[in-house]
mmCIF file of C-alpha atoms in Angstrom:
data_model
loop_
_atom_site.group_PDB
_atom_site.id
_atom_site.type_symbol
_atom_site.label_atom_id
_atom_site.label_comp_id
_atom_site.label_asym_id
_atom_site.label_seq_id
_atom_site.Cartn_x
_atom_site.Cartn_y
_atom_site.Cartn_z
ATOM 1 C CA MET A 15 11.038 95.504 117.422
ATOM 2 C CA PHE A 16 14.328 97.358 117.146
ATOM 3 C CA ASN A 17 15.798 95.906 120.237
ATOM 4 C CA SER A 18 15.105 92.294 119.381
ATOM 5 C CA LYS A 19 18.433 91.767 117.636
ATOM 6 C CA TYR A 20 20.251 92.814 120.847
ATOM 7 C CA LYS A 21 18.037 90.722 123.088
ATOM 8 C CA LEU A 22 18.475 87.675 120.881
ATOM 9 C CA PHE A 23 22.248 88.157 121.089
ATOM 10 C CA ALA A 24 22.175 88.665 124.876
ATOM 11 C CA ALA A 25 19.790 85.832 125.448
ATOM 12 C CA GLY A 26 21.810 83.374 123.418
ATOM 13 C CA LEU A 27 25.046 84.535 125.125
ATOM 14 C CA MET A 28 23.665 84.085 128.625
ATOM 15 C CA THR A 29 22.163 80.697 127.738
ATOM 16 C CA ALA A 30 25.549 79.446 126.652
ATOM 17 C CA ILE A 31 27.024 80.757 129.842
ATOM 18 C CA LEU A 32 24.424 79.148 132.036
ATOM 19 C CA MET A 33 24.670 75.821 130.194
ATOM 20 C CA SER A 34 28.378 75.881 130.547
ATOM 21 C CA ALA A 35 28.121 76.659 134.233
ATOM 22 C CA CYS A 36 25.662 73.816 134.797
ATOM 23 C CA ASN A 37 27.951 71.329 133.059
ATOM 24 C CA ASN A 38 30.916 72.472 135.177
ATOM 25 C CA ASN A 39 32.730 73.366 131.987
ATOM 26 C CA ASN A 40 35.990 75.282 133.001
ATOM 27 C CA GLU A 41 36.746 76.791 129.567
ATOM 28 C CA GLU A 42 36.755 80.537 129.609
ATOM 29 C CA SER A 43 34.353 82.697 127.556
ATOM 30 C CA THR A 44 35.696 85.424 125.380
ATOM 31 C CA GLN A 45 32.481 87.332 125.933
ATOM 32 C CA THR A 46 30.603 88.578 129.004
ATOM 33 C CA PRO A 47 26.970 89.481 129.709
ATOM 34 C CA PRO A 48 26.383 92.859 128.168
ATOM 35 C CA THR A 49 25.763 94.450 131.494
ATOM 36 C CA PRO A 50 28.703 96.716 132.130
ATOM 37 C CA PRO A 51 29.449 98.083 135.561
ATOM 38 C CA ALA A 52 29.854 101.590 136.921
ATOM 39 C CA GLN A 53 31.398 103.818 139.548
ATOM 40 C CA PRO A 54 31.300 104.087 143.334
ATOM 41 C CA ALA A 55 30.196 106.423 146.243
ATOM 42 C CA ALA A 56 26.500 105.930 146.679
ATOM 43 C CA VAL A 57 24.644 108.399 148.848
ATOM 44 C CA ASP A 58 22.297 107.528 151.612
ATOM 45 C CA ARG A 59 18.990 106.033 150.541
ATOM 46 C CA ALA A 60 17.165 108.629 152.521
ATOM 47 C CA LYS A 61 18.496 111.490 150.299
ATOM 48 C CA PRO A 62 17.196 110.959 146.734
ATOM 49 C CA GLU A 63 16.701 114.689 146.337
ATOM 50 C CA ALA A 64 20.466 114.962 145.574
ATOM 51 C CA ALA A 65 19.726 114.094 141.941
ATOM 52 C CA ASP A 66 17.560 117.108 141.431
ATOM 53 C CA GLN A 67 20.061 119.386 143.119
ATOM 54 C CA ALA A 68 22.821 118.422 140.779
ATOM 55 C CA LYS A 69 21.016 118.121 137.428
ATOM 56 C CA PRO A 70 22.867 119.932 134.525
ATOM 57 C CA GLU A 71 21.014 122.643 132.744
ATOM 58 C CA ASP A 72 19.096 121.580 129.633
ATOM 59 C CA GLY A 73 19.883 123.171 126.245
ATOM 60 C CA ASP A 74 21.781 122.791 123.020
ATOM 61 C CA GLN A 75 25.015 122.545 124.860
ATOM 62 C CA ALA A 76 23.917 119.372 126.503
ATOM 63 C CA LYS A 77 23.482 117.691 123.106
ATOM 64 C CA THR A 78 26.972 118.425 121.920
ATOM 65 C CA SER A 79 29.239 118.594 124.858
ATOM 66 C CA ALA A 80 29.753 116.539 127.966
ATOM 67 C CA PRO A 81 28.397 117.550 131.387
ATOM 68 C CA GLU A 82 30.636 119.277 133.837
ATOM 69 C CA LYS A 83 33.923 117.320 134.719
ATOM 70 C CA ALA A 84 32.520 113.850 135.564
ATOM 71 C CA GLU A 85 34.810 113.310 138.516
ATOM 72 C CA GLN A 86 33.729 116.546 140.149
ATOM 73 C CA LYS A 87 30.055 115.654 139.886
ATOM 74 C CA ALA A 88 30.366 111.992 140.827
ATOM 75 C CA ASP A 89 32.538 112.393 144.030
ATOM 76 C CA PRO A 90 35.604 114.598 144.059
ATOM 77 C CA ALA A 91 37.200 112.571 146.849
ATOM 78 C CA ALA A 92 36.537 109.193 145.204
ATOM 79 C CA ALA A 93 37.895 110.402 141.872
ATOM 80 C CA SER A 94 41.359 111.189 143.271
ATOM 81 C CA GLU A 95 41.355 108.252 145.633
ATOM 82 C CA LYS A 96 44.049 105.607 144.919
ATOM 83 C CA ALA A 97 43.905 102.020 146.128
ATOM 84 C CA GLN A 98 45.728 101.569 149.380
ATOM 85 C CA ILE A 99 47.264 98.116 148.894
ATOM 86 C CA ASP A 100 50.290 96.637 150.613
ATOM 87 C CA GLY A 101 53.340 95.783 148.490
ATOM 88 C CA GLN A 102 54.364 96.621 144.888
ATOM 89 C CA PRO A 103 51.909 96.197 142.019
ATOM 90 C CA ASP A 104 52.278 92.990 139.899
ATOM 91 C CA LEU A 105 52.039 95.053 136.765
ATOM 92 C CA THR A 106 51.965 98.713 135.673
ATOM 93 C CA PHE A 107 51.281 100.419 132.335
ATOM 94 C CA LYS A 108 51.189 103.961 131.045
ATOM 95 C CA PHE A 109 48.248 105.656 129.300
ATOM 96 C CA GLY A 110 48.878 109.142 128.307
ATOM 97 C CA SER A 111 50.520 110.886 131.196
ATOM 98 C CA HIS A 112 48.976 108.472 133.790
ATOM 99 C CA GLU A 113 50.112 105.168 135.253
ATOM 100 C CA ALA A 114 47.854 102.261 136.042
ATOM 101 C CA LYS A 115 48.826 99.918 138.834
ATOM 102 C CA VAL A 116 47.530 96.248 138.821
ATOM 103 C CA TYR A 117 47.484 93.888 141.817
ATOM 104 C CA GLU A 118 46.747 90.209 141.731
ATOM 105 C CA MET A 119 44.146 89.121 144.239
ATOM 106 C CA LYS A 120 45.052 86.055 146.307
ATOM 107 C CA LYS A 121 43.413 82.912 145.154
ATOM 108 C CA GLU A 122 41.976 80.997 148.099
ATOM 109 C CA GLU A 123 39.179 78.874 146.584
ATOM 110 C CA ALA A 124 38.382 76.718 143.639
ATOM 111 C CA PRO A 125 38.733 78.312 140.111
ATOM 112 C CA ASP A 126 34.935 78.410 139.777
ATOM 113 C CA GLU A 127 34.512 80.495 142.959
ATOM 114 C CA PHE A 128 33.094 83.426 141.228
ATOM 115 C CA GLY A 129 30.184 81.497 139.703
ATOM 116 C CA ILE A 130 28.835 81.921 136.224
ATOM 117 C CA ARG A 131 31.818 82.802 133.961
ATOM 118 C CA ARG A 132 33.256 84.929 136.713
ATOM 119 C CA TYR A 133 30.419 87.484 136.275
ATOM 120 C CA PHE A 134 30.253 89.622 139.350
ATOM 121 C CA LYS A 135 29.453 93.153 140.640
ATOM 122 C CA ALA A 136 31.418 94.976 143.345
ATOM 123 C CA THR A 137 31.217 97.593 145.982
ATOM 124 C CA GLY A 138 34.134 98.993 147.969
ATOM 125 C CA GLU A 139 33.758 96.150 150.500
ATOM 126 C CA ALA A 140 32.688 92.969 148.641
ATOM 127 C CA ILE A 141 31.886 91.325 145.308
ATOM 128 C CA TYR A 142 28.566 89.750 144.543
ATOM 129 C CA PHE A 143 27.928 86.845 142.077
ATOM 130 C CA PHE A 144 25.631 83.980 141.257
ATOM 131 C CA ARG A 145 26.345 80.298 141.873
ATOM 132 C CA GLU A 146 24.232 77.120 141.303
ATOM 133 C CA ASP A 147 22.618 75.947 144.644
ATOM 134 C CA PRO A 148 24.868 72.993 145.588
ATOM 135 C CA LYS A 149 21.971 70.714 146.712
ATOM 136 C CA VAL A 150 20.144 71.214 143.469
ATOM 137 C CA ALA A 151 23.444 70.737 141.534
ATOM 138 C CA GLU A 152 24.027 67.406 143.266
ATOM 139 C CA ALA A 153 20.466 66.264 142.771
ATOM 140 C CA ARG A 154 20.691 67.095 139.001
ATOM 141 C CA LYS A 155 23.427 64.548 138.587
ATOM 142 C CA THR A 156 20.821 61.777 138.929
ATOM 143 C CA ASP A 157 17.730 63.731 137.724
ATOM 144 C CA ASN A 158 18.309 65.627 134.558
ATOM 145 C CA LYS A 159 14.648 66.933 134.566
ATOM 146 C CA LEU A 160 15.505 69.210 137.579
ATOM 147 C CA LYS A 161 16.055 72.805 136.645
ATOM 148 C CA SER A 162 19.041 74.709 137.925
ATOM 149 C CA VAL A 163 18.545 76.975 140.966
ATOM 150 C CA TYR A 164 20.878 79.936 141.525
ATOM 151 C CA ASN A 165 21.872 81.787 144.695
ATOM 152 C CA LEU A 166 23.409 85.163 145.173
ATOM 153 C CA LEU A 167 26.624 85.160 147.056
ATOM 154 C CA LYS A 168 28.720 87.876 148.757
ATOM 155 C CA ARG A 169 32.503 87.726 149.232
ATOM 156 C CA PRO A 170 34.161 90.472 151.223
ATOM 157 C CA TYR A 171 37.689 91.583 150.478
ATOM 158 C CA SER A 172 40.445 93.771 151.895
ATOM 159 C CA GLY A 173 43.686 94.706 150.067
ATOM 160 C CA ARG A 174 44.530 91.723 148.012
ATOM 161 C CA THR A 175 42.681 89.162 150.070
ATOM 162 C CA PHE A 176 39.132 87.790 149.857
ATOM 163 C CA GLY A 177 37.141 86.618 152.782
ATOM 164 C CA GLU A 178 34.855 83.664 152.690
ATOM 165 C CA ALA A 179 31.832 83.607 150.520
ATOM 166 C CA GLU A 180 28.355 83.625 152.075
ATOM 167 C CA VAL A 181 24.925 83.103 150.565
ATOM 168 C CA ILE A 182 22.777 86.259 150.541
ATOM 169 C CA ASP A 183 19.598 85.015 148.991
ATOM 170 C CA GLU A 184 18.337 81.859 147.199
ATOM 171 C CA GLY A 185 16.440 81.180 144.048
ATOM 172 C CA VAL A 186 17.454 84.317 142.258
ATOM 173 C CA ASP A 187 17.241 85.273 138.588
ATOM 174 C CA PRO A 188 20.935 84.996 137.384
ATOM 175 C CA TYR A 189 20.401 87.667 134.616
ATOM 176 C CA PHE A 190 19.528 90.607 136.828
ATOM 177 C CA LEU A 191 22.160 92.130 139.121
ATOM 178 C CA THR A 192 23.189 95.774 139.524
ATOM 179 C CA THR A 193 24.642 98.013 142.274
ATOM 180 C CA ASN A 194 24.736 101.641 143.184
ATOM 181 C CA GLY A 195 28.119 101.295 144.953
ATOM 182 C CA LYS A 196 26.388 100.486 148.257
ATOM 183 C CA ASP A 197 23.198 98.360 147.726
ATOM 184 C CA VAL A 198 22.953 95.490 145.374
ATOM 185 C CA TYR A 199 19.665 95.002 143.457
ATOM 186 C CA TYR A 200 18.407 91.732 141.977
ATOM 187 C CA ILE A 201 15.285 89.601 141.394
ATOM 188 C CA VAL A 202 14.105 86.536 143.248
ATOM 189 C CA ARG A 203 12.322 84.266 140.793
ATOM 190 C CA PRO A 204 9.700 84.500 139.423
ATOM 191 C CA LYS A 205 9.278 88.350 139.969
ATOM 192 C CA THR A 206 10.131 89.481 143.449
ATOM 193 C CA PRO A 207 12.348 92.707 143.336
ATOM 194 C CA ALA A 208 14.995 92.666 146.100
ATOM 195 C CA TYR A 209 17.995 94.548 147.340
ATOM 196 C CA TYR A 210 20.807 93.819 149.872
ATOM 197 C CA ASP A 211 22.144 96.827 151.780
ATOM 198 C CA GLY A 212 25.452 95.286 152.945
ATOM 199 C CA SER A 213 23.894 93.546 155.975
ATOM 200 C CA LYS A 214 20.153 92.866 155.296
ATOM 201 C CA LYS A 215 18.112 91.774 152.343
ATOM 202 C CA HIS A 216 14.777 93.467 151.487
ATOM 203 C CA HIS A 217 12.045 91.820 149.428
ATOM 204 C CA GLY A 218 9.418 93.830 147.536
ATOM 205 C CA HIS A 219 6.605 92.614 145.272
ATOM 206 C CA ASP A 220 5.614 92.324 141.591
ATOM 207 C CA PHE A 221 8.439 93.422 139.331
ATOM 208 C CA LYS A 222 6.370 93.647 136.170
ATOM 209 C CA ASN A 223 9.073 94.156 133.518
ATOM 210 C CA THR A 224 11.388 91.291 132.368
ATOM 211 C CA THR A 225 14.400 93.468 131.515
ATOM 212 C CA LYS A 226 17.850 91.855 131.621
ATOM 213 C CA HIS A 227 19.715 95.184 131.617
ATOM 214 C CA PRO A 228 19.050 97.097 134.920
ATOM 215 C CA ALA A 229 21.291 100.032 135.924
ATOM 216 C CA TYR A 230 21.152 101.084 139.548
ATOM 217 C CA ALA A 231 22.184 104.770 139.496
ATOM 218 C CA TYR A 232 25.549 105.408 141.277
ATOM 219 C CA GLY A 233 25.245 108.110 143.891
ATOM 220 C CA ILE A 234 21.440 108.090 144.099
ATOM 221 C CA SER A 235 20.308 105.093 146.036
ATOM 222 C CA SER A 236 16.648 105.135 145.106
ATOM 223 C CA ASP A 237 17.015 105.571 141.225
ATOM 224 C CA ILE A 238 17.062 102.658 138.848
ATOM 225 C CA PHE A 239 16.964 102.439 135.018
ATOM 226 C CA TYR A 240 15.980 99.384 132.862
ATOM 227 C CA ASP A 241 15.013 98.714 129.280
ATOM 228 C CA TYR A 242 11.982 96.906 128.059
ATOM 229 C CA GLY A 243 11.204 96.304 124.486
ATOM 230 C CA ASP A 244 12.409 99.439 122.582
ATOM 231 C CA GLU A 245 12.123 101.740 125.657
ATOM 232 C CA VAL A 246 14.232 102.726 128.638
ATOM 233 C CA PHE A 247 12.515 103.518 131.912
ATOM 234 C CA LYS A 248 13.488 105.330 135.063
ATOM 235 C CA ALA A 249 11.964 104.479 138.422
ATOM 236 C CA ASN A 250 12.547 104.623 142.183
ATOM 237 C CA ILE A 251 13.219 101.777 144.580
ATOM 238 C CA LYS A 252 11.165 101.763 147.701
ATOM 239 C CA GLU A 253 12.414 100.716 151.090
ATOM 240 C CA ASP A 254 11.067 97.198 150.653
ATOM 241 C CA GLY A 255 12.677 96.785 147.158
ATOM 242 C CA SER A 256 9.522 97.431 145.201
ATOM 243 C CA ILE A 257 9.458 99.774 142.142
ATOM 244 C CA GLU A 258 7.518 103.013 142.048
ATOM 245 C CA ASN A 259 7.237 106.234 139.984
ATOM 246 C CA GLU A 260 8.094 104.519 136.583
ATOM 247 C CA THR A 261 8.642 107.004 133.854
ATOM 248 C CA LEU A 262 9.727 106.755 130.235
ATOM 249 C CA PHE A 263 13.333 107.891 129.910
ATOM 250 C CA LEU A 264 14.150 107.070 126.199
ATOM 251 C CA ASN A 265 12.089 105.777 123.309
ATOM 252 C CA VAL A 266 14.051 104.269 120.357
ATOM 253 C CA ALA A 267 11.516 105.624 117.912
ATOM 254 C CA ASP A 268 12.247 109.165 119.170
ATOM 255 C CA THR A 269 15.966 108.738 119.431
ATOM 256 C CA PRO A 270 17.829 108.924 116.098
ATOM 257 C CA GLU A 271 21.134 107.767 117.557
ATOM 258 C CA LEU A 272 19.565 104.401 118.617
ATOM 259 C CA LYS A 273 17.007 103.977 115.818
ATOM 260 C CA GLU A 274 19.779 103.838 113.179
ATOM 261 C CA ASN A 275 21.848 101.102 114.811
ATOM 262 C CA GLY A 276 21.626 97.408 115.011
ATOM 263 C CA GLY A 277 20.500 96.816 118.656
ATOM 264 C CA PHE A 278 20.932 98.334 122.106
ATOM 265 C CA GLY A 279 21.119 97.457 125.837
ATOM 266 C CA LEU A 280 21.075 99.624 128.854
ATOM 267 C CA ALA A 281 24.583 99.622 130.491
ATOM 268 C CA TYR A 282 25.191 102.136 133.199
ATOM 269 C CA ALA A 283 23.618 105.071 134.981
ATOM 270 C CA ASP A 284 24.470 107.785 137.491
ATOM 271 C CA PRO A 285 22.710 110.988 138.559
ATOM 272 C CA TYR A 286 24.122 112.836 135.448
ATOM 273 C CA CYS A 287 23.997 110.345 132.564
ATOM 274 C CA VAL A 288 22.976 107.068 131.175
ATOM 275 C CA PHE A 289 25.092 104.882 128.971
ATOM 276 C CA ILE A 290 23.628 102.598 126.269
ATOM 277 C CA ASN A 291 25.537 99.681 124.716
ATOM 278 C CA VAL A 292 25.049 99.896 120.926
ATOM 279 C CA TYR A 293 26.167 97.627 118.083
ATOM 280 C CA LYS A 294 27.207 99.230 114.892
ATOM 281 C CA LYS A 295 28.886 97.971 111.618
ATOM 282 C CA VAL A 296 32.369 99.284 111.201
ATOM 283 C CA ASP A 297 34.278 98.012 108.065
ATOM 284 C CA GLY A 298 31.937 95.059 107.949
ATOM 285 C CA LYS A 299 32.483 94.146 111.619
ATOM 286 C CA ASN A 300 29.981 94.414 114.474
ATOM 287 C CA VAL A 301 31.557 96.856 116.922
ATOM 288 C CA GLN A 302 30.319 97.719 120.418
ATOM 289 C CA PHE A 303 29.882 101.396 121.228
ATOM 290 C CA TYR A 304 28.910 103.241 124.381
ATOM 291 C CA TYR A 305 26.430 105.982 123.783
ATOM 292 C CA GLU A 306 26.147 108.618 126.537
ATOM 293 C CA PHE A 307 22.940 110.469 127.263
ATOM 294 C CA ASN A 308 22.480 113.192 129.763
ATOM 295 C CA ASN A 309 19.884 112.875 132.554
ATOM 296 C CA SER A 310 17.298 114.529 130.362
ATOM 297 C CA GLY A 311 17.651 111.884 127.698
ATOM 298 C CA GLN A 312 19.686 114.072 125.194
ATOM 299 C CA PHE A 313 22.568 112.384 123.320
ATOM 300 C CA VAL A 314 25.997 113.589 124.459
ATOM 301 C CA ARG A 315 28.596 111.478 122.581
ATOM 302 C CA SER A 316 29.668 107.984 121.684
ATOM 303 C CA TYR A 317 32.700 105.839 122.693
ATOM 304 C CA GLU A 318 34.009 103.219 120.175
ATOM 305 C CA GLY A 319 34.992 99.804 121.515
ATOM 306 C CA LEU A 320 37.659 97.498 120.269
ATOM 307 C CA THR A 321 37.216 96.194 116.768
ATOM 308 C CA ASP A 322 38.776 92.895 117.610
ATOM 309 C CA ARG A 323 37.334 90.733 120.482
ATOM 310 C CA GLN A 324 35.657 93.322 122.650
ATOM 311 C CA TYR A 325 35.002 91.914 126.098
ATOM 312 C CA ASP A 326 33.607 94.451 128.581
ATOM 313 C CA TRP A 327 33.165 98.125 129.544
ATOM 314 C CA ALA A 328 33.493 100.195 132.647
ATOM 315 C CA VAL A 329 32.681 103.823 133.636
ATOM 316 C CA THR A 330 34.595 105.414 136.513
ATOM 317 C CA PRO A 331 34.582 109.120 137.669
ATOM 318 C CA SER A 332 37.359 109.899 135.304
ATOM 319 C CA TYR A 333 37.388 107.327 132.567
ATOM 320 C CA VAL A 334 35.360 105.220 130.112
ATOM 321 C CA ILE A 335 37.120 101.917 129.522
ATOM 322 C CA ALA A 336 36.778 99.241 126.861
ATOM 323 C CA THR A 337 38.684 95.916 127.242
ATOM 324 C CA GLY A 338 39.487 93.036 124.977
ATOM 325 C CA ASN A 339 42.056 90.354 124.203
ATOM 326 C CA LYS A 340 45.359 91.917 125.312
ATOM 327 C CA ALA A 341 44.068 95.394 124.853
ATOM 328 C CA ILE A 342 42.615 98.175 127.065
ATOM 329 C CA LYS A 343 41.069 101.308 125.529
ATOM 330 C CA ILE A 344 40.801 104.325 127.875
ATOM 331 C CA TYR A 345 38.823 107.508 127.225
ATOM 332 C CA ASP A 346 38.786 110.763 129.233
ATOM 333 C CA ARG A 347 35.257 110.954 130.547
ATOM 334 C CA SER A 348 35.432 114.753 130.816
ATOM 335 C CA ASP A 349 35.692 115.339 127.089
ATOM 336 C CA GLY A 350 35.191 111.950 125.492
ATOM 337 C CA LYS A 351 38.669 111.937 123.859
ATOM 338 C CA LEU A 352 40.650 108.713 123.570
ATOM 339 C CA ILE A 353 43.643 108.826 125.854
ATOM 340 C CA GLU A 354 45.346 105.660 124.609
ATOM 341 C CA GLU A 355 44.665 102.099 123.406
ATOM 342 C CA VAL A 356 47.120 100.006 125.563
ATOM 343 C CA LYS A 357 48.574 96.768 124.289
ATOM 344 C CA THR A 358 49.124 94.514 127.311
ATOM 345 C CA GLU A 359 49.227 90.930 128.399
ATOM 346 C CA LEU A 360 46.096 91.478 130.368
ATOM 347 C CA SER A 361 42.688 90.346 129.016
ATOM 348 C CA PRO A 362 40.055 91.800 131.340
ATOM 349 C CA SER A 363 36.858 90.032 130.512
ATOM 350 C CA VAL A 364 34.720 91.024 133.433
ATOM 351 C CA LEU A 365 35.013 94.545 134.790
ATOM 352 C CA ALA A 366 33.594 95.701 138.127
ATOM 353 C CA PRO A 367 34.567 99.176 139.347
ATOM 354 C CA ILE A 368 34.793 99.457 143.152
ATOM 355 C CA SER A 369 35.938 102.930 144.297
ATOM 356 C CA GLY A 370 37.100 106.043 142.566
ATOM 357 C CA ASP A 371 39.074 105.157 139.430
ATOM 358 C CA GLU A 372 39.698 101.609 140.664
ATOM 359 C CA ILE A 373 38.408 98.435 139.068
ATOM 360 C CA MET A 374 38.344 94.773 139.929
ATOM 361 C CA PHE A 375 38.443 92.395 136.964
ATOM 362 C CA TYR A 376 38.666 88.900 136.008
ATOM 363 C CA ASP A 377 41.371 88.032 133.392
ATOM 364 C CA SER A 378 40.151 85.231 131.122
ATOM 365 C CA ARG A 379 43.654 84.272 129.890
ATOM 366 C CA ALA A 380 45.425 84.251 133.164
ATOM 367 C CA LYS A 381 42.268 82.888 135.060
ATOM 368 C CA LYS A 382 43.028 85.361 137.919
ATOM 369 C CA VAL A 383 41.323 88.278 139.630
ATOM 370 C CA TYR A 384 43.076 91.692 139.801
ATOM 371 C CA ARG A 385 42.549 95.130 141.262
ATOM 372 C CA MET A 386 43.570 97.963 138.959
ATOM 373 C CA SER A 387 44.115 101.524 140.051
ATOM 374 C CA LEU A 388 43.941 104.070 137.180
#
């Protein structure tokens, strides 16, 4: 199938990540799982009808131009919000007429605190990540037949300071993690869908698809997207975490923009659009693109990643961001135009938007965690 190339790439990548984590290898990866994050401000789970109220009109314009200004639709307050952090930033840089401020988070625990290759998701109050169960890890030292078991952890933060990490759930699938800015959705092995609402976990039953690319829609607490084979589905999350109302959102065979490329993976969703991570050949190199589709499944535009050592992507109310080795590429989300490709000493390898146009990221060269306000 069309998507097999992408899935083989992703599977191989995550296998290497997991093996490295199990072996306590501290070398940094120059790639991250192809599951880019998204933007903040989730609405109450009890109000899923907000998606229907805010849908853009269908028509030819939707195919060729972006929806209404992204930050106005996502959350006007969140889009203009700036990080309130004590002290001066550790680094600033200009992009177009804007200035980004970067703050180093205080390091309080061991370098491997953030689990598998520092892969994490974030809300405005905490980060979430996977770590091997310590009891199983210890037992595996004398019994190599044991399989790794991973737990989901939460670590709250305020300003530049992290609180202590706590285990949220045990025996989870370390490939499946997404957030809508409030709840965190994941899978307890082998196929139990679950979400954590910030204070309590909820377990559903029988998640039938084995997708590794879920996207919990920011701003609509009950909507989730996921790919399976050559199709992308949309569904709702029930109060117990189970999936219902599954419908086909995109079929590669009926989508020329996806059919003509070398593989795809679902990356990000909100009430107004879905982003697909696509690989294309550019001057003989495999380059990552973000393809944007409106909420009716119509193609809007594409964003080109870095041609040399692309690491990760992020979507905020105002921007679409691609990062790599000492480079950050920033697009205006309202019109898709490139604002600037910034050369910097930063190498953000894992991006996790947290609030407004603010992102928390892990830097693979400095081996530090930062907050960045755009």
